[in-house]
PDB file of N, CA and C in Angstrom:
ATOM      1  N   ALA A   1     132.164 126.169 223.352  1.00 58.00           N
ATOM      2  CA  ALA A   1     133.643 125.913 222.984  1.00 58.00           C
ATOM      3  C   ALA A   1     133.520 126.813 222.113  1.00 58.00           C
ATOM      4  N   ARG A   2     133.183 127.715 221.532  1.00 66.00           N
ATOM      5  CA  ARG A   2     133.302 128.771 220.806  1.00 66.00           C
ATOM      6  C   ARG A   2     133.940 129.780 221.038  1.00 66.00           C
ATOM      7  N   ARG A   3     133.706 129.665 222.582  1.00 73.00           N
ATOM      8  CA  ARG A   3     134.741 130.705 223.397  1.00 73.00           C
ATOM      9  C   ARG A   3     135.565 130.711 224.179  1.00 73.00           C
ATOM     10  N   LEU A   4     136.309 129.257 223.910  1.00 69.00           N
ATOM     11  CA  LEU A   4     137.002 128.260 224.624  1.00 69.00           C
ATOM     12  C   LEU A   4     138.382 128.635 223.247  1.00 69.00           C
ATOM     13  N   LYS A   5     138.130 128.612 222.091  1.00 65.00           N
ATOM     14  CA  LYS A   5     138.398 128.632 220.821  1.00 65.00           C
ATOM     15  C   LYS A   5     139.333 129.585 220.386  1.00 65.00           C
ATOM     16  N   GLN A   6     138.161 131.026 220.958  1.00 66.00           N
ATOM     17  CA  GLN A   6     138.476 132.209 221.144  1.00 66.00           C
ATOM     18  C   GLN A   6     139.614 132.177 221.627  1.00 66.00           C
ATOM     19  N   TYR A   7     139.817 132.274 222.612  1.00 66.00           N
ATOM     20  CA  TYR A   7     140.173 132.563 224.107  1.00 66.00           C
ATOM     21  C   TYR A   7     141.666 131.943 223.363  1.00 66.00           C
ATOM     22  N   LEU A   8     142.075 130.644 223.061  1.00 63.00           N
ATOM     23  CA  LEU A   8     142.737 129.951 223.164  1.00 63.00           C
ATOM     24  C   LEU A   8     143.744 131.046 221.451  1.00 63.00           C
ATOM     25  N   GLN A   9     142.748 131.042 220.560  1.00 60.00           N
ATOM     26  CA  GLN A   9     143.296 131.965 220.000  1.00 60.00           C
ATOM     27  C   GLN A   9     144.113 132.747 219.839  1.00 60.00           C
ATOM     28  N   SER A  10     143.487 133.672 220.963  1.00 61.00           N
ATOM     29  CA  SER A  10     143.836 135.041 221.380  1.00 61.00           C
ATOM     30  C   SER A  10     145.028 135.026 222.512  1.00 61.00           C
ATOM     31  N   THR A  11     145.341 133.585 223.287  1.00 56.00           N
ATOM     32  CA  THR A  11     146.126 133.342 223.775  1.00 56.00           C
ATOM     33  C   THR A  11     147.316 133.075 222.856  1.00 56.00           C
ATOM     34  N   VAL A  12     147.380 132.523 221.946  1.00 50.00           N
ATOM     35  CA  VAL A  12     148.842 131.705 221.164  1.00 50.00           C
ATOM     36  C   VAL A  12     148.908 133.282 220.151  1.00 50.00           C
ATOM     37  N   LEU A  13     148.269 133.491 220.134  1.00 44.00           N
ATOM     38  CA  LEU A  13     148.675 134.800 218.872  1.00 44.00           C
ATOM     39  C   LEU A  13     149.581 135.812 220.401  1.00 44.00           C
ATOM     40  N   TYR A  14     149.344 135.894 221.359  1.00 45.00           N
ATOM     41  CA  TYR A  14     149.828 136.763 222.536  1.00 45.00           C
ATOM     42  C   TYR A  14     150.814 135.946 222.636  1.00 45.00           C
ATOM     43  N   LEU A  15     151.146 135.184 223.354  1.00 43.00           N
ATOM     44  CA  LEU A  15     151.770 134.452 224.139  1.00 43.00           C
ATOM     45  C   LEU A  15     153.382 134.701 223.562  1.00 43.00           C
ATOM     46  N   PRO A  16     153.792 134.756 222.004  1.00 44.00           N
ATOM     47  CA  PRO A  16     155.040 135.462 221.862  1.00 44.00           C
ATOM     48  C   PRO A  16     155.275 136.321 221.432  1.00 44.00           C
ATOM     49  N   ILE A  17     154.445 137.541 221.836  1.00 39.00           N
ATOM     50  CA  ILE A  17     155.001 138.533 222.158  1.00 39.00           C
ATOM     51  C   ILE A  17     154.991 139.099 223.357  1.00 39.00           C
ATOM     52  N   ALA A  18     153.899 138.944 224.641  1.00 45.00           N
ATOM     53  CA  ALA A  18     153.420 139.078 225.730  1.00 45.00           C
ATOM     54  C   ALA A  18     155.271 138.833 226.630  1.00 45.00           C
ATOM     55  N   ASN A  19     155.493 139.435 227.624  1.00 47.00           N
ATOM     56  CA  ASN A  19     156.515 139.015 228.754  1.00 47.00           C
ATOM     57  C   ASN A  19     155.463 137.382 229.738  1.00 47.00           C
ATOM     58  N   THR A  20     155.979 136.731 229.163  1.00 53.00           N
ATOM     59  CA  THR A  20     154.477 135.687 229.902  1.00 53.00           C
ATOM     60  C   THR A  20     155.014 135.050 230.710  1.00 53.00           C
ATOM     61  N   THR A  21     154.617 134.499 232.365  1.00 63.00           N
ATOM     62  CA  THR A  21     155.498 133.460 233.152  1.00 63.00           C
ATOM     63  C   THR A  21     155.245 132.130 232.646  1.00 63.00           C
ATOM     64  N   GLY A  22     155.969 131.595 233.403  1.00 68.00           N
ATOM     65  CA  GLY A  22     155.802 129.773 232.552  1.00 68.00           C
ATOM     66  C   GLY A  22     154.294 129.501 233.479  1.00 68.00           C
ATOM     67  N   VAL A  23     154.213 129.688 234.635  1.00 74.00           N
ATOM     68  CA  VAL A  23     152.858 129.321 234.931  1.00 74.00           C
ATOM     69  C   VAL A  23     151.933 129.665 233.170  1.00 74.00           C
ATOM     70  N   THR A  24     151.822 130.587 233.017  1.00 77.00           N
ATOM     71  CA  THR A  24     150.970 130.734 231.925  1.00 77.00           C
ATOM     72  C   THR A  24     151.518 129.567 230.720  1.00 77.00           C
ATOM     73  N   LEU A  25     152.818 129.943 230.428  1.00 81.00           N
ATOM     74  CA  LEU A  25     153.121 129.215 229.308  1.00 81.00           C
ATOM     75  C   LEU A  25     152.551 127.854 229.321  1.00 81.00           C
ATOM     76  N   ALA A  26     152.713 126.648 230.525  1.00 84.00           N
ATOM     77  CA  ALA A  26     152.986 125.543 231.289  1.00 84.00           C
ATOM     78  C   ALA A  26     150.965 125.703 230.900  1.00 84.00           C
ATOM     79  N   THR A  27     150.205 125.893 231.887  1.00 85.00           N
ATOM     80  CA  THR A  27     149.151 125.765 231.077  1.00 85.00           C
ATOM     81  C   THR A  27     148.051 126.136 230.151  1.00 85.00           C
ATOM     82  N   CYS A  28     148.693 126.807 229.205  1.00 83.00           N
ATOM     83  CA  CYS A  28     147.943 127.075 228.318  1.00 83.00           C
ATOM     84  C   CYS A  28     148.462 125.903 226.931  1.00 83.00           C
ATOM     85  N   ARG A  29     149.587 125.737 227.492  1.00 85.00           N
ATOM     86  CA  ARG A  29     150.557 124.638 226.613  1.00 85.00           C
ATOM     87  C   ARG A  29     149.688 123.850 226.428  1.00 85.00           C
ATOM     88  N   TRP A  30     149.381 122.841 228.254  1.00 89.00           N
ATOM     89  CA  TRP A  30     148.676 121.870 228.446  1.00 89.00           C
ATOM     90  C   TRP A  30     146.907 121.659 227.615  1.00 89.00           C
ATOM     91  N   LEU A  31     146.102 123.360 227.883  1.00 85.00           N
ATOM     92  CA  LEU A  31     145.233 123.324 227.509  1.00 85.00           C
ATOM     93  C   LEU A  31     145.381 123.321 226.292  1.00 85.00           C
ATOM     94  N   ILE A  32     146.355 123.346 225.384  1.00 84.00           N
ATOM     95  CA  ILE A  32     145.713 123.265 223.410  1.00 84.00           C
ATOM     96  C   ILE A  32     146.006 121.643 223.200  1.00 84.00           C
ATOM     97  N   GLN A  33     147.270 121.326 223.916  1.00 87.00           N
ATOM     98  CA  GLN A  33     147.750 119.672 223.928  1.00 87.00           C
ATOM     99  C   GLN A  33     146.043 119.453 224.345  1.00 87.00           C
ATOM    100  N   HIS A  34     145.352 119.038 224.880  1.00 87.00           N
ATOM    101  CA  HIS A  34     144.124 118.678 225.732  1.00 87.00           C
ATOM    102  C   HIS A  34     142.840 119.380 225.366  1.00 87.00           C
ATOM    103  N   ILE A  35     142.859 120.005 223.973  1.00 83.00           N
ATOM    104  CA  ILE A  35     141.814 120.831 223.687  1.00 83.00           C
ATOM    105  C   ILE A  35     140.300 119.879 223.672  1.00 83.00           C
ATOM    106  N   ASN A  36     140.134 118.683 223.330  1.00 85.00           N
ATOM    107  CA  ASN A  36     139.248 117.944 223.760  1.00 85.00           C
ATOM    108  C   ASN A  36     138.496 117.219 224.767  1.00 85.00           C
ATOM    109  N   ASN A  37     139.700 117.124 225.871  1.00 86.00           N
ATOM    110  CA  ASN A  37     139.273 117.163 226.954  1.00 86.00           C
ATOM    111  C   ASN A  37     139.981 118.446 228.424  1.00 86.00           C
ATOM    112  N   PRO A  38     139.392 119.830 227.682  1.00 85.00           N
ATOM    113  CA  PRO A  38     140.102 120.765 228.746  1.00 85.00           C
ATOM    114  C   PRO A  38     140.240 121.055 230.150  1.00 85.00           C
ATOM    115  N   TYR A  39     139.633 119.588 231.188  1.00 89.00           N
ATOM    116  CA  TYR A  39     139.455 120.041 232.172  1.00 89.00           C
ATOM    117  C   TYR A  39     141.015 118.853 232.680  1.00 89.00           C
ATOM    118  N   PRO A  40     141.907 118.828 233.594  1.00 93.00           N
ATOM    119  CA  PRO A  40     143.045 118.458 233.967  1.00 93.00           C
ATOM    120  C   PRO A  40     142.371 117.267 235.364  1.00 93.00           C
ATOM    121  N   SER A  41     142.804 116.012 234.959  1.00 95.00           N
ATOM    122  CA  SER A  41     143.133 114.776 236.173  1.00 95.00           C
ATOM    123  C   SER A  41     143.340 115.306 237.139  1.00 95.00           C
ATOM    124  N   ASP A  42     143.272 114.172 238.874  1.00 96.00           N
ATOM    125  CA  ASP A  42     144.008 115.297 239.705  1.00 96.00           C
ATOM    126  C   ASP A  42     145.265 114.679 239.469  1.00 96.00           C
ATOM    127  N   VAL A  43     145.974 113.590 238.540  1.00 96.00           N
ATOM    128  CA  VAL A  43     147.404 113.320 238.476  1.00 96.00           C
ATOM    129  C   VAL A  43     147.845 114.851 237.834  1.00 96.00           C
ATOM    130  N   GLU A  44     147.022 115.014 236.238  1.00 95.00           N
ATOM    131  CA  GLU A  44     147.358 116.387 235.813  1.00 95.00           C
ATOM    132  C   GLU A  44     148.063 117.395 236.181  1.00 95.00           C
ATOM    133  N   LYS A  45     146.760 117.443 237.102  1.00 94.00           N
ATOM    134  CA  LYS A  45     146.873 119.027 237.990  1.00 94.00           C
ATOM    135  C   LYS A  45     148.206 118.920 238.605  1.00 94.00           C
ATOM    136  N   ALA A  46     148.609 117.714 239.824  1.00 95.00           N
ATOM    137  CA  ALA A  46     149.678 117.787 240.817  1.00 95.00           C
ATOM    138  C   ALA A  46     150.719 117.566 239.846  1.00 95.00           C
ATOM    139  N   GLU A  47     150.974 117.367 238.661  1.00 93.00           N
ATOM    140  CA  GLU A  47     152.178 117.476 237.570  1.00 93.00           C
ATOM    141  C   GLU A  47     151.981 118.776 236.840  1.00 93.00           C
ATOM    142  N   LEU A  48     150.789 119.729 237.185  1.00 91.00           N
ATOM    143  CA  LEU A  48     151.259 120.778 236.065  1.00 91.00           C
ATOM    144  C   LEU A  48     151.839 121.961 237.410  1.00 91.00           C
ATOM    145  N   SER A  49     151.265 121.506 239.024  1.00 91.00           N
ATOM    146  CA  SER A  49     151.581 122.282 240.671  1.00 91.00           C
ATOM    147  C   SER A  49     153.097 122.211 240.644  1.00 91.00           C
ATOM    148  N   ALA A  50     153.375 120.824 240.186  1.00 91.00           N
ATOM    149  CA  ALA A  50     155.338 120.426 240.003  1.00 91.00           C
ATOM    150  C   ALA A  50     155.649 121.602 239.187  1.00 91.00           C
ATOM    151  N   LYS A  51     154.988 121.423 238.196  1.00 87.00           N
ATOM    152  CA  LYS A  51     156.070 122.350 237.112  1.00 87.00           C
ATOM    153  C   LYS A  51     155.740 124.006 236.935  1.00 87.00           C
ATOM    154  N   THR A  52     155.002 124.417 237.710  1.00 86.00           N
ATOM    155  CA  THR A  52     154.605 125.516 238.048  1.00 86.00           C
ATOM    156  C   THR A  52     154.795 126.472 238.856  1.00 86.00           C
ATOM    157  N   GLY A  53     154.836 125.329 239.926  1.00 87.00           N
ATOM    158  CA  GLY A  53     155.278 126.193 241.787  1.00 87.00           C
ATOM    159  C   GLY A  53     153.080 126.574 242.153  1.00 87.00           C
ATOM    160  N   LEU A  54     152.566 126.030 241.415  1.00 87.00           N
ATOM    161  CA  LEU A  54     151.494 127.218 241.545  1.00 87.00           C
ATOM    162  C   LEU A  54     150.833 125.736 242.826  1.00 87.00           C
ATOM    163  N   PRO A  55     149.774 125.580 243.691  1.00 92.00           N
ATOM    164  CA  PRO A  55     148.924 124.772 245.026  1.00 92.00           C
ATOM    165  C   PRO A  55     148.153 124.133 243.375  1.00 92.00           C
ATOM    166  N   ILE A  56     147.717 122.883 243.706  1.00 93.00           N
ATOM    167  CA  ILE A  56     146.359 122.595 242.738  1.00 93.00           C
ATOM    168  C   ILE A  56     145.013 123.619 243.169  1.00 93.00           C
ATOM    169  N   ARG A  57     144.942 123.790 243.854  1.00 92.00           N
ATOM    170  CA  ARG A  57     143.724 124.751 243.744  1.00 92.00           C
ATOM    171  C   ARG A  57     144.003 125.736 242.897  1.00 92.00           C
ATOM    172  N   GLN A  58     144.742 126.430 243.047  1.00 90.00           N
ATOM    173  CA  GLN A  58     144.801 127.335 241.625  1.00 90.00           C
ATOM    174  C   GLN A  58     145.083 126.341 240.842  1.00 90.00           C
ATOM    175  N   ILE A  59     145.878 125.620 240.359  1.00 89.00           N
ATOM    176  CA  ILE A  59     145.877 124.732 239.115  1.00 89.00           C
ATOM    177  C   ILE A  59     144.227 124.851 238.683  1.00 89.00           C
ATOM    178  N   SER A  60     142.876 124.557 239.727  1.00 89.00           N
ATOM    179  CA  SER A  60     142.392 124.009 239.346  1.00 89.00           C
ATOM    180  C   SER A  60     141.313 124.966 238.889  1.00 89.00           C
ATOM    181  N   THR A  61     141.253 126.105 239.792  1.00 88.00           N
ATOM    182  CA  THR A  61     140.874 127.536 239.919  1.00 88.00           C
ATOM    183  C   THR A  61     141.469 128.479 238.062  1.00 88.00           C
ATOM    184  N   TRP A  62     142.117 127.794 238.001  1.00 84.00           N
ATOM    185  CA  TRP A  62     143.131 128.670 236.516  1.00 84.00           C
ATOM    186  C   TRP A  62     141.747 128.122 235.482  1.00 84.00           C
ATOM    187  N   PHE A  63     141.530 126.762 235.252  1.00 85.00           N
ATOM    188  CA  PHE A  63     141.445 126.267 234.472  1.00 85.00           C
ATOM    189  C   PHE A  63     139.525 126.593 234.623  1.00 85.00           C
ATOM    190  N   GLN A  64     139.406 126.610 235.279  1.00 84.00           N
ATOM    191  CA  GLN A  64     137.973 126.830 235.708  1.00 84.00           C
ATOM    192  C   GLN A  64     136.920 128.135 235.243  1.00 84.00           C
ATOM    193  N   VAL A  65     138.341 128.875 235.312  1.00 81.00           N
ATOM    194  CA  VAL A  65     138.123 130.277 234.704  1.00 81.00           C
ATOM    195  C   VAL A  65     137.850 130.627 233.139  1.00 81.00           C
ATOM    196  N   ARG A  66     138.892 129.778 232.562  1.00 75.00           N
ATOM    197  CA  ARG A  66     139.133 129.900 231.553  1.00 75.00           C
ATOM    198  C   ARG A  66     138.782 128.680 230.227  1.00 75.00           C
ATOM    199  N   VAL A  67     138.252 127.634 230.584  1.00 68.00           N
ATOM    200  CA  VAL A  67     137.501 126.674 230.006  1.00 68.00           C
ATOM    201  C   VAL A  67     136.012 126.418 230.556  1.00 68.00           C
ATOM    202  N   LEU A  68     135.040 127.529 230.018  1.00 61.00           N
ATOM    203  CA  LEU A  68     133.852 127.813 230.232  1.00 61.00           C
ATOM    204  C   LEU A  68     132.868 127.335 228.711  1.00 61.00           C
ATOM    205  N   VAL A  69     132.877 126.024 228.818  1.00 50.00           N
ATOM    206  CA  VAL A  69     132.250 124.937 227.354  1.00 50.00           C
ATOM    207  C   VAL A  69     131.156 124.399 228.683  1.00 50.00           C
TER     208      VAL A  69
END
C-alpha cells in the first residue's frame, strides 16, 4: 500500500507537466478513483480498453506492474 501511495503521488505530480498519453491519464485516473480496490474487474478492463485503444491483456499488465500491494 505504501509503494502504491508513493507511485500515485509521484504520478499525480508528474502528469500535468509531462506530455502524457490518453492511456496514462485514463489508467491513472481509474486507479486514483479506485484506490481502495485497485484491480479492475473484467468489465472495467473492457471499458478501459475501449477508452484507450489498448488490448485488455495490456490493460491487465499495466495494473499488475503498477499495483504491487
